[in-house]
PDB file of C-alpha atoms in Angstrom:
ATOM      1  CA  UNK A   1      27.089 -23.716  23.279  1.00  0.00           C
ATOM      2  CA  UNK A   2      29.282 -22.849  20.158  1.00  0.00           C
ATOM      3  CA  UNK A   3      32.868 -22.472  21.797  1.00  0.00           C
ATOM      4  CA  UNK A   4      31.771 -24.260  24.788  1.00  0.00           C
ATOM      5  CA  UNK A   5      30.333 -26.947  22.832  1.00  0.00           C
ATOM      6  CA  UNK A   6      33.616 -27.152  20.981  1.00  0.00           C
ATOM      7  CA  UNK A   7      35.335 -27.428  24.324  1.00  0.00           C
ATOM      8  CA  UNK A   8      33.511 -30.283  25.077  1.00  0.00           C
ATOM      9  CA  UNK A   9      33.767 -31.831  22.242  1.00  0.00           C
ATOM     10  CA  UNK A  10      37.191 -31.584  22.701  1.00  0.00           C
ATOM     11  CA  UNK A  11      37.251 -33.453  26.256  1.00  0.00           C
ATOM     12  CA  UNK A  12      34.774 -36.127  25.528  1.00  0.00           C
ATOM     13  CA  UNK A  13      37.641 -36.882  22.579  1.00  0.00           C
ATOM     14  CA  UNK A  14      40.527 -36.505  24.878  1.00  0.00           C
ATOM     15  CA  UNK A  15      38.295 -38.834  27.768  1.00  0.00           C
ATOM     16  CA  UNK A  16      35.618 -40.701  26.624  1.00  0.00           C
ATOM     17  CA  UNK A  17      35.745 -42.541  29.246  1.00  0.00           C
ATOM     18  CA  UNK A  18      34.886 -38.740  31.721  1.00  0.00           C
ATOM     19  CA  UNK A  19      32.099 -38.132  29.803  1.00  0.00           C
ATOM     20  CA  UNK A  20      28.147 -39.897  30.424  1.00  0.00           C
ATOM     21  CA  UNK A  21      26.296 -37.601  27.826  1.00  0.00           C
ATOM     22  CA  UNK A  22      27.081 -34.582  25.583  1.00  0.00           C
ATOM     23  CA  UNK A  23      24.808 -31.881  24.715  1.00  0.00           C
ATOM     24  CA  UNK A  24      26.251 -29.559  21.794  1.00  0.00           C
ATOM     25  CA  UNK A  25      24.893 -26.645  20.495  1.00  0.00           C
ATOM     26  CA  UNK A  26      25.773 -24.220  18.254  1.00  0.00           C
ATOM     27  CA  UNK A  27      27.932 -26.514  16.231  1.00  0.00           C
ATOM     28  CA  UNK A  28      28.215 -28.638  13.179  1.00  0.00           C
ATOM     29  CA  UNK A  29      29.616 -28.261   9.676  1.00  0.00           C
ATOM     30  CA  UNK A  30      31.848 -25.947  11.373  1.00  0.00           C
ATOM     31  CA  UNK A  31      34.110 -28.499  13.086  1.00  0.00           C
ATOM     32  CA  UNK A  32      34.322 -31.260  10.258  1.00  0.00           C
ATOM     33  CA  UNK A  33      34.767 -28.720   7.491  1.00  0.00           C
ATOM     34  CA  UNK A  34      37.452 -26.656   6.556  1.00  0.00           C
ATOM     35  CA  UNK A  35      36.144 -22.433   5.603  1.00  0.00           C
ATOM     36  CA  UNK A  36      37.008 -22.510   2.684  1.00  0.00           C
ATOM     37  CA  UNK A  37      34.599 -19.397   1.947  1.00  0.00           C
ATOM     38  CA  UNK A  38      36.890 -16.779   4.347  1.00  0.00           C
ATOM     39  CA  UNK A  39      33.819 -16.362   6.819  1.00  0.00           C
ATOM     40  CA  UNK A  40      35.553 -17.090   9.837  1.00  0.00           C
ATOM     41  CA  UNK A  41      38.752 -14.586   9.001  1.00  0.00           C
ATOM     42  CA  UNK A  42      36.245 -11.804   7.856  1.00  0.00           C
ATOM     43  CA  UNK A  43      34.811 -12.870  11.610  1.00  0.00           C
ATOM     44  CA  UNK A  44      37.818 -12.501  13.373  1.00  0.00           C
ATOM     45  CA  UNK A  45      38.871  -8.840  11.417  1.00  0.00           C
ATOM     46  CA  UNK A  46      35.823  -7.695  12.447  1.00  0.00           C
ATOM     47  CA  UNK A  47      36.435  -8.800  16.294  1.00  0.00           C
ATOM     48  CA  UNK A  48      39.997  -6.739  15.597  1.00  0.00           C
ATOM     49  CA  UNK A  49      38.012  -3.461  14.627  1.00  0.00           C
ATOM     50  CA  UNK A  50      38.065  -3.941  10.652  1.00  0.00           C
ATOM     51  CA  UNK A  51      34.231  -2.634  10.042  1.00  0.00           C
ATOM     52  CA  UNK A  52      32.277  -4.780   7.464  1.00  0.00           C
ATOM     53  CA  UNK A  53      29.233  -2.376   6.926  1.00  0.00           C
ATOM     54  CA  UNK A  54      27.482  -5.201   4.960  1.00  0.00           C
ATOM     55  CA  UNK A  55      27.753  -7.786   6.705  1.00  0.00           C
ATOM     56  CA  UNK A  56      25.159  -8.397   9.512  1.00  0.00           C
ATOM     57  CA  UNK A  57      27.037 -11.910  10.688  1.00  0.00           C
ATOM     58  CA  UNK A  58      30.388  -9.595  11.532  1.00  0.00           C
ATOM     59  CA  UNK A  59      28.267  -6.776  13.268  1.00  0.00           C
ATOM     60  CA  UNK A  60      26.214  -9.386  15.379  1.00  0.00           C
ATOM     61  CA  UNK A  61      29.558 -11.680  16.319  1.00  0.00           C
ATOM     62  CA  UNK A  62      31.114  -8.209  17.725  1.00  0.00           C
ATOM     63  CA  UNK A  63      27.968  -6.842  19.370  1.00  0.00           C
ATOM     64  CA  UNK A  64      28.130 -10.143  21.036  1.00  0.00           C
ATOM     65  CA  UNK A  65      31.932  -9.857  21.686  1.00  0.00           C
ATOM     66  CA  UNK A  66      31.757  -6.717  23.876  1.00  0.00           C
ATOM     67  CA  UNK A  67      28.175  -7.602  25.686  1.00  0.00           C
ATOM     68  CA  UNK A  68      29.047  -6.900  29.663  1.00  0.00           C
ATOM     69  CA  UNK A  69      30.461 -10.412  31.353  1.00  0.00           C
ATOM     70  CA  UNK A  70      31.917 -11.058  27.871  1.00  0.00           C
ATOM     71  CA  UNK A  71      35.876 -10.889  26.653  1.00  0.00           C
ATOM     72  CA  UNK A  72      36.530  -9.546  23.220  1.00  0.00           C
ATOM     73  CA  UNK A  73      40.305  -9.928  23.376  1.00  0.00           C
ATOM     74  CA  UNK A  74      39.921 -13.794  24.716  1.00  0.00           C
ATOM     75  CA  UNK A  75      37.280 -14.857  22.088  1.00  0.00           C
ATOM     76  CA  UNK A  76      39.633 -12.884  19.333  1.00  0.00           C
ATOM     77  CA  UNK A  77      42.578 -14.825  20.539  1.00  0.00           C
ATOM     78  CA  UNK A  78      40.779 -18.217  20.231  1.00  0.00           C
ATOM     79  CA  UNK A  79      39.309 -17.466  16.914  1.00  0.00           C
ATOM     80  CA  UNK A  80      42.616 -16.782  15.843  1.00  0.00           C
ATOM     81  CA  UNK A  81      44.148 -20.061  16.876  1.00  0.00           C
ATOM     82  CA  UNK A  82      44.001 -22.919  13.827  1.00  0.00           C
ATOM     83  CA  UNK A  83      42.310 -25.746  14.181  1.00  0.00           C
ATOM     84  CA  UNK A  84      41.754 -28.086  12.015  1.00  0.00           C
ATOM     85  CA  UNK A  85      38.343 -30.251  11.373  1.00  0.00           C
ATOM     86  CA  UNK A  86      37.385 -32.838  13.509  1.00  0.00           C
ATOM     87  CA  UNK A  87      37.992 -36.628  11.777  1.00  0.00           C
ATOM     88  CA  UNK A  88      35.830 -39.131  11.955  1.00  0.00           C
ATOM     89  CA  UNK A  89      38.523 -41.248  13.513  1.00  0.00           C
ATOM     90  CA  UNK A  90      38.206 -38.716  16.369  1.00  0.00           C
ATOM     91  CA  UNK A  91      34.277 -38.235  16.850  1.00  0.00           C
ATOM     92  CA  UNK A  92      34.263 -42.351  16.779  1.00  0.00           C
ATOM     93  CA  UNK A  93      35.898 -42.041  20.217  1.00  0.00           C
ATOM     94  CA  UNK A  94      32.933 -40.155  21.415  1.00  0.00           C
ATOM     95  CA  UNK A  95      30.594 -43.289  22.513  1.00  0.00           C
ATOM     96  CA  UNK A  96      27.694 -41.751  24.942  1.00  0.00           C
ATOM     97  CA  UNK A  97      24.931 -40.301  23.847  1.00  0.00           C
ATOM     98  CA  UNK A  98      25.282 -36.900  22.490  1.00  0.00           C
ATOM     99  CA  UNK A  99      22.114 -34.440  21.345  1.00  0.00           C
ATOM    100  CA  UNK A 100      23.620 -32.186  18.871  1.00  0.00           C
ATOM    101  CA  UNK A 101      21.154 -28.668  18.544  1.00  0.00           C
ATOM    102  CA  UNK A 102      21.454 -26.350  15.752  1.00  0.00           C
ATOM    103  CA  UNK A 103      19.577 -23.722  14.487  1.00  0.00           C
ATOM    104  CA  UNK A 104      18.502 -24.046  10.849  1.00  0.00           C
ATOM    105  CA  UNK A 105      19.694 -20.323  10.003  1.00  0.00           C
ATOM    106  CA  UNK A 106      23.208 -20.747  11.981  1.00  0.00           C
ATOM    107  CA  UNK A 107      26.009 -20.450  10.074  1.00  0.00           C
ATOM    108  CA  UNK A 108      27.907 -23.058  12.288  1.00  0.00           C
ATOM    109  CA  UNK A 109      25.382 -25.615  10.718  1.00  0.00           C
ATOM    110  CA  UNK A 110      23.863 -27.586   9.330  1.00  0.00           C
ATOM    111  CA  UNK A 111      24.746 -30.147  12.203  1.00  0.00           C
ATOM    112  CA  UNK A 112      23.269 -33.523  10.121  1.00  0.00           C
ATOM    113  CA  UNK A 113      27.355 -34.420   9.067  1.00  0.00           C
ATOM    114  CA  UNK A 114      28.491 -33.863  12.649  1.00  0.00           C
ATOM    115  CA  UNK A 115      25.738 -36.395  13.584  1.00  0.00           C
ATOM    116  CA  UNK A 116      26.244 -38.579  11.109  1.00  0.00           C
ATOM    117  CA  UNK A 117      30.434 -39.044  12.292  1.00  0.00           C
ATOM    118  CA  UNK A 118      29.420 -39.401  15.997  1.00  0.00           C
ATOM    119  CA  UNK A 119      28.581 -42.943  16.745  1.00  0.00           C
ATOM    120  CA  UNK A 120      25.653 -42.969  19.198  1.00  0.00           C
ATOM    121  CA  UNK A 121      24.343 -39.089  18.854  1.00  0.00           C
ATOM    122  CA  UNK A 122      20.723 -37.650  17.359  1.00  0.00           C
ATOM    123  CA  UNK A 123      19.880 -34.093  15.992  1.00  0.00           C
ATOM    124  CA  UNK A 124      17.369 -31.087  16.873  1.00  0.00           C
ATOM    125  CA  UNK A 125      16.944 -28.366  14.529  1.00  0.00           C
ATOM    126  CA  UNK A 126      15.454 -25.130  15.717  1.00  0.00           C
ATOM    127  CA  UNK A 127      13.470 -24.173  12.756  1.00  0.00           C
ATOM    128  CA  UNK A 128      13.984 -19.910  12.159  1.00  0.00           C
ATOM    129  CA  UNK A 129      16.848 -19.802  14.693  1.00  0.00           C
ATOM    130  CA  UNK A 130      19.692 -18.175  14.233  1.00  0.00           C
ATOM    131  CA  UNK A 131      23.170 -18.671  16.078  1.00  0.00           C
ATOM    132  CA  UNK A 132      22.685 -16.093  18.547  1.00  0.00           C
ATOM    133  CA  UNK A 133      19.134 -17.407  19.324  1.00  0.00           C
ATOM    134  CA  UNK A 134      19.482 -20.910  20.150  1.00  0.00           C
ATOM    135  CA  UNK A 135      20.658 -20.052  23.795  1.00  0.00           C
ATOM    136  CA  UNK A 136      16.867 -18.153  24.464  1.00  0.00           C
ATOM    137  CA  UNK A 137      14.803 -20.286  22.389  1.00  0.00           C
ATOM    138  CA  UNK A 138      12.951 -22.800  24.477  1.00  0.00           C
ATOM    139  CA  UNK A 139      12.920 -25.867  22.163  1.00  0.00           C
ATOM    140  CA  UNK A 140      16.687 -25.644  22.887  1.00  0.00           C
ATOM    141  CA  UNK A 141      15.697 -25.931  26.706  1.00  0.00           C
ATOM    142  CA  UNK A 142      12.902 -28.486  26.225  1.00  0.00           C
ATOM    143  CA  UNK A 143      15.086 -30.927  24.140  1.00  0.00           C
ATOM    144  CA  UNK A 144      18.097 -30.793  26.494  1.00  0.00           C
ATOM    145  CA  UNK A 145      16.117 -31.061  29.400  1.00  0.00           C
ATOM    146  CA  UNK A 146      14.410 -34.186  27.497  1.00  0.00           C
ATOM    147  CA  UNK A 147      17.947 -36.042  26.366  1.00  0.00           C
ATOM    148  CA  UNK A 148      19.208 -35.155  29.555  1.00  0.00           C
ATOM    149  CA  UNK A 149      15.783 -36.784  31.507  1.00  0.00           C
ATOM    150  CA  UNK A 150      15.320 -33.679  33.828  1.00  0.00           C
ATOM    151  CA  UNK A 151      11.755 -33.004  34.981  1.00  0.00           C
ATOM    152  CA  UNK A 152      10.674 -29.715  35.400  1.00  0.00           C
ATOM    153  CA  UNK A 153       8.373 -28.853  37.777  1.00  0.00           C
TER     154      UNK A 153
END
């Protein structure tokens, strides 16, 4: 999810040939697209103690930050690191099957152009789901369980 999905995103580019099946969630736009709107740096301010009273992304990414079992400094240090958007040169390495989950109110999204560069990979939208939702909502669950063929009891 998010980071993690960019991690593996990441690895399956690096060695396609480690990887059987991707599920990423919590991504799109946001790795084949430049911010050009100054999100992410008002994002990482906040994670450095600037306050941005009106803006509810900023509070929730911090609230998140300093949850117990989480590390504000690491996640500050990554967000800080450049990185620039994923090609489609680069996603063409990726050749398993990859479900790509996105909420339809996540700012990371929407996740259709991410798709569309990754050669063998199909979308889920979570209709009303936010970033910080798709982790708890069960059509997340139910359509990784599904790509992934895992029967639940």
């Amino acid at each position: 999810f998010s980071l993690g999905a960019i991690t593996l995103l990441q690895l399956a580019i690096n060695h396609p040939d480690r990887v059987r099946s991707l599920v990423l969630a919590g991504i799109g736009r946001n790795v084949i697209e430049r911010d050009e709107s100054g999100s992410h740096d008002v994002l990482v301010q906040a994670l450095e103690g600037k306050e941005f009273p009106d803006n509810n992304l900023a509070r929730l990414f911090v609230q998140y930050a300093e949850q117990p079992g989480n590390d504000k400094i690491a996640l500050t240090a990554i967000m800080k690191r450049q990185r620039d958007p994923y090609t489609a040169e680069e996603l063409a390495k990726i050749t398993c099957p990859v479900l790509v989950v996105i909420g339809d109110k996540d700012f990371a999204g929407p996740g259709d152009g991410l798709v569309a560069m990754l050669p063998n990979a199909r979308l889920v939208t979570l209709r009303n789901v936010d970033h910080f939702a798709t982790t708890e909502n069960f059509e997340f669950f139910d359509a990784a369980f599904d790509f992934l063929g895992v029967d639940l009891p």
